[in-house]
Amino acid sequence: RKEVEQDPGPFNVPEGATVAFNCTYSNSASQSFFWYRQDCRKEPKLLMSVYSSGNEDGRFTAQLNRASQYISLLIRDSKLSDSATYLCVIHNQAGTALIFGKGTTLSVSS
Amino acid sequence: GAGVSQSPSNKVTEKGKDVELRCDPISGHTALYWYRQRLGQGLEFLIYFQGNSAPDKSGLPSDRFSAERTGESVSTLTIQRTQQEDSAVYLCASSSTGTSLDTQYFGPGTRLTVL
């Protein structure tokens, strides 16, 4: 089983839609979780950290289910500018490096 | 302020040659990381430097790969006798303290093509 697994998509949605991405991780000892965003041929950038109680940042909501080893990202009222690849990321056991999923591609159209 | 910078932005080399990739972290950041992203793949961790501690080299794929860091500044990643499977984008990141809650800031990457 891969350490971080994501549905690669692509998810094609119209502007204004709500879309959700899921991710599973294999290491139950993982303590830190993140969603990064990567635009085509650009470096990844932190979108948001994921906290146990769930957290929201504007149109973005992240949730963590430790029992199921599952992380989600919900995007409400999608914008054209949300088109990107969304990377589910955890810390390795030593806490020294990030482990990335392959990403889920989102395309928002007008 | 200035972000993480990397050079060169693109490098094309012939199989068997050695290459050096450079990373300038954000000033004051003690932790520095190298990752690799092959086409259509997720990022793979290569190596981690934290201050003057021994680096975590657990992600280096073979002994052809090595990296150095001078103090808390510039790092170079060296790939000896390059192979076609080394073709990838090599990304450097830095964080202020290297703890697991610290944000890692990525540079724009070096796109390496081995012919």
Coordinates of C-alpha atoms in Angstrom, one line a residue:
Chain A
R1 CA 0.0 0.0 0.0
K2 CA 1.4 3.4 -0.9
E3 CA 2.0 5.8 2.0
V4 CA -0.4 8.4 0.6
E5 CA -3.1 7.6 -2.0
Q6 CA -5.3 10.0 -3.9
D7 CA -7.7 9.7 -6.8
P8 CA -5.8 11.4 -9.6
G9 CA -9.0 12.7 -11.3
P10 CA -9.3 14.8 -13.3
F11 CA -12.3 16.5 -11.6
N12 CA -14.0 18.7 -14.2
V13 CA -16.5 21.1 -12.6
P14 CA -18.3 24.3 -13.5
E15 CA -17.7 27.6 -11.7
G16 CA -19.7 27.7 -8.4
A17 CA -19.6 24.0 -7.9
T18 CA -18.7 22.3 -4.6
V19 CA -16.0 19.6 -5.0
A20 CA -14.4 17.2 -2.5
F21 CA -11.1 15.4 -2.6
N22 CA -10.2 12.4 -0.5
C23 CA -6.9 11.0 0.5
T24 CA -5.8 7.9 2.6
Y25 CA -2.5 7.4 4.4
S26 CA -1.0 4.2 5.6
N27 CA 1.1 5.2 8.6
S28 CA -1.1 5.4 11.6
A29 CA 1.7 7.2 13.5
S30 CA 1.6 10.2 11.2
Q31 CA 1.0 13.4 13.2
S32 CA 1.0 16.3 10.6
F33 CA -1.2 16.6 7.6
F34 CA -1.4 19.2 4.9
W35 CA -3.0 20.1 1.5
Y36 CA -0.6 21.7 -1.0
R37 CA -1.6 23.1 -4.3
Q38 CA 0.6 22.8 -7.4
D39 CA 0.0 24.7 -10.6
C40 CA 1.2 23.4 -13.9
R41 CA 5.0 23.4 -14.1
K42 CA 5.2 25.3 -10.8
E43 CA 6.4 24.4 -7.3
P44 CA 4.0 23.2 -4.6
K45 CA 2.6 25.8 -2.2
L46 CA 0.9 25.1 1.1
L47 CA -2.8 25.5 0.9
M48 CA -3.7 24.6 4.5
S49 CA -2.7 22.4 7.4
V50 CA -5.2 19.8 8.5
Y51 CA -6.1 19.7 12.2
S52 CA -7.8 16.9 14.1
S53 CA -10.9 19.0 14.7
G54 CA -11.2 20.0 11.1
N55 CA -10.5 23.5 9.9
E56 CA -11.8 26.0 7.4
D57 CA -10.1 28.8 5.5
G58 CA -12.6 30.7 3.4
R59 CA -14.0 28.4 0.8
F60 CA -11.8 25.6 1.8
T61 CA -12.5 23.0 4.5
A62 CA -10.1 20.2 5.5
Q63 CA -11.0 17.3 7.7
L64 CA -9.0 14.5 9.3
N65 CA -10.3 11.1 10.3
R66 CA -7.5 9.3 12.2
A67 CA -9.5 6.1 12.8
S68 CA -9.9 5.6 9.1
Q69 CA -6.6 7.3 8.2
Y70 CA -8.5 9.6 5.8
I71 CA -8.1 13.3 4.9
S72 CA -10.5 15.4 2.9
L73 CA -10.6 18.8 1.2
L74 CA -13.8 20.5 0.3
I75 CA -13.8 23.5 -2.0
R76 CA -17.1 25.5 -2.1
D77 CA -18.1 28.0 -4.8
S78 CA -15.2 26.9 -7.2
K79 CA -13.4 29.6 -9.1
L80 CA -11.5 29.3 -12.4
S81 CA -8.4 30.1 -10.4
D82 CA -8.9 27.0 -8.3
S83 CA -7.8 24.9 -11.3
A84 CA -4.7 23.1 -10.2
T85 CA -3.4 19.8 -8.7
Y86 CA -4.1 19.3 -5.1
L87 CA -1.5 17.3 -3.2
C88 CA -2.3 15.4 0.0
V89 CA 0.8 15.5 2.2
I90 CA 1.8 13.9 5.5
H91 CA 5.0 14.1 7.6
N92 CA 7.3 11.0 7.6
Q93 CA 7.6 9.2 10.9
A94 CA 10.8 11.0 11.8
G95 CA 9.1 14.3 11.2
T96 CA 11.9 15.3 8.9
A97 CA 10.3 15.3 5.5
L98 CA 7.0 15.4 3.7
I99 CA 5.4 12.5 1.9
F100 CA 3.3 13.5 -1.0
G101 CA 0.5 11.9 -2.8
K102 CA 0.5 12.0 -6.6
G103 CA -2.2 14.7 -6.5
T104 CA -5.7 15.2 -7.7
T105 CA -6.3 17.4 -10.7
L106 CA -9.1 19.9 -10.7
S107 CA -10.3 21.8 -13.7
V108 CA -12.9 24.5 -13.2
S109 CA -14.6 25.8 -16.3
S110 CA -16.9 28.8 -17.0
Chain B
G1 CA 11.4 38.9 1.2
A2 CA 13.3 36.6 -1.2
G3 CA 12.0 33.1 -1.4
V4 CA 13.9 29.9 -2.1
S5 CA 15.9 30.2 -5.3
Q6 CA 17.4 27.4 -7.4
S7 CA 19.8 27.3 -10.3
P8 CA 19.9 26.4 -13.1
S9 CA 16.2 26.5 -13.9
N10 CA 16.8 24.0 -16.7
K11 CA 19.6 21.6 -17.3
V12 CA 20.1 19.2 -20.3
T13 CA 22.9 16.8 -20.0
E14 CA 24.2 13.6 -21.7
K15 CA 24.0 10.2 -20.0
G16 CA 27.1 9.6 -17.9
K17 CA 27.9 13.2 -17.2
D18 CA 27.9 14.7 -13.7
V19 CA 25.5 17.6 -12.7
E20 CA 25.4 20.0 -9.8
L21 CA 22.2 21.7 -8.8
R22 CA 22.1 24.7 -6.4
C23 CA 19.7 25.8 -3.8
D24 CA 19.6 29.1 -1.9
P25 CA 17.2 28.8 1.0
I26 CA 15.3 31.6 2.6
S27 CA 17.6 33.6 4.8
G28 CA 17.5 32.4 8.4
H29 CA 15.9 29.0 7.7
T30 CA 17.8 26.3 9.4
A31 CA 16.2 23.3 7.6
L32 CA 16.7 22.5 4.0
Y33 CA 15.2 19.7 1.9
W34 CA 15.6 18.2 -1.5
Y35 CA 12.8 16.4 -3.4
R36 CA 12.5 15.0 -6.8
Q37 CA 9.4 14.9 -9.0
R38 CA 9.3 12.7 -12.0
L39 CA 6.8 13.3 -14.8
G40 CA 3.3 12.4 -13.6
Q41 CA 4.6 11.3 -10.2
G42 CA 4.4 12.7 -6.7
L43 CA 7.3 14.4 -5.0
E44 CA 9.9 12.0 -3.5
F45 CA 12.0 13.1 -0.6
L46 CA 15.8 12.9 -1.2
I47 CA 17.7 14.5 1.7
Y48 CA 17.2 16.8 4.7
F49 CA 19.6 19.1 6.4
Q50 CA 19.0 20.7 9.8
G51 CA 21.5 23.1 11.2
N52 CA 24.8 21.3 12.0
S53 CA 23.2 17.9 12.5
A54 CA 24.0 14.9 10.3
P55 CA 21.8 15.0 7.3
D56 CA 18.9 12.5 6.8
K57 CA 20.0 10.9 3.5
S58 CA 17.4 8.1 3.7
G59 CA 15.7 9.2 0.4
L60 CA 18.7 9.2 -1.8
P61 CA 18.0 6.6 -4.5
S62 CA 21.6 5.5 -5.1
D63 CA 25.2 6.3 -4.3
R64 CA 25.4 8.5 -7.4
F65 CA 23.4 11.1 -5.5
S66 CA 25.0 13.3 -2.9
A67 CA 24.3 16.7 -1.3
E68 CA 26.2 19.2 0.7
R69 CA 25.2 22.2 2.7
T70 CA 27.5 24.9 4.0
G71 CA 26.3 25.9 7.4
E72 CA 22.8 27.2 7.1
S73 CA 23.1 28.6 3.6
V74 CA 23.5 27.2 0.1
S75 CA 23.1 23.6 -0.7
T76 CA 24.3 21.7 -3.8
L77 CA 22.9 18.4 -5.0
T78 CA 25.3 16.4 -7.2
I79 CA 24.3 13.5 -9.4
Q80 CA 27.2 11.5 -10.8
R81 CA 27.1 9.5 -14.0
T82 CA 23.6 10.6 -14.8
Q83 CA 21.1 8.1 -16.2
Q84 CA 17.9 8.7 -18.2
E85 CA 15.8 7.8 -15.2
D86 CA 17.3 10.8 -13.3
S87 CA 15.3 13.1 -15.6
A88 CA 13.0 15.0 -13.3
V89 CA 12.3 18.3 -11.6
Y90 CA 14.5 18.7 -8.5
L91 CA 12.9 20.8 -5.9
C92 CA 14.5 22.4 -2.9
A93 CA 12.5 23.6 0.1
S94 CA 13.4 25.3 3.4
S95 CA 11.7 25.9 6.7
S96 CA 12.6 28.0 9.6
T97 CA 13.2 25.3 12.3
G98 CA 12.5 22.0 10.6
T99 CA 9.8 20.9 13.0
S100 CA 6.9 18.9 11.7
L101 CA 4.5 21.8 12.1
D102 CA 6.8 24.2 10.2
T103 CA 5.8 25.3 6.7
Q104 CA 8.2 24.2 3.9
Y105 CA 8.6 26.8 1.2
F106 CA 9.6 25.4 -2.2
G107 CA 11.9 26.9 -4.8
P108 CA 10.9 26.8 -8.5
G109 CA 12.9 23.7 -9.2
T110 CA 15.5 22.6 -11.6
R111 CA 14.2 20.7 -14.6
L112 CA 16.9 18.0 -15.4
T113 CA 16.8 16.2 -18.7
V114 CA 19.2 13.4 -19.3
L115 CA 19.6 12.5 -23.0

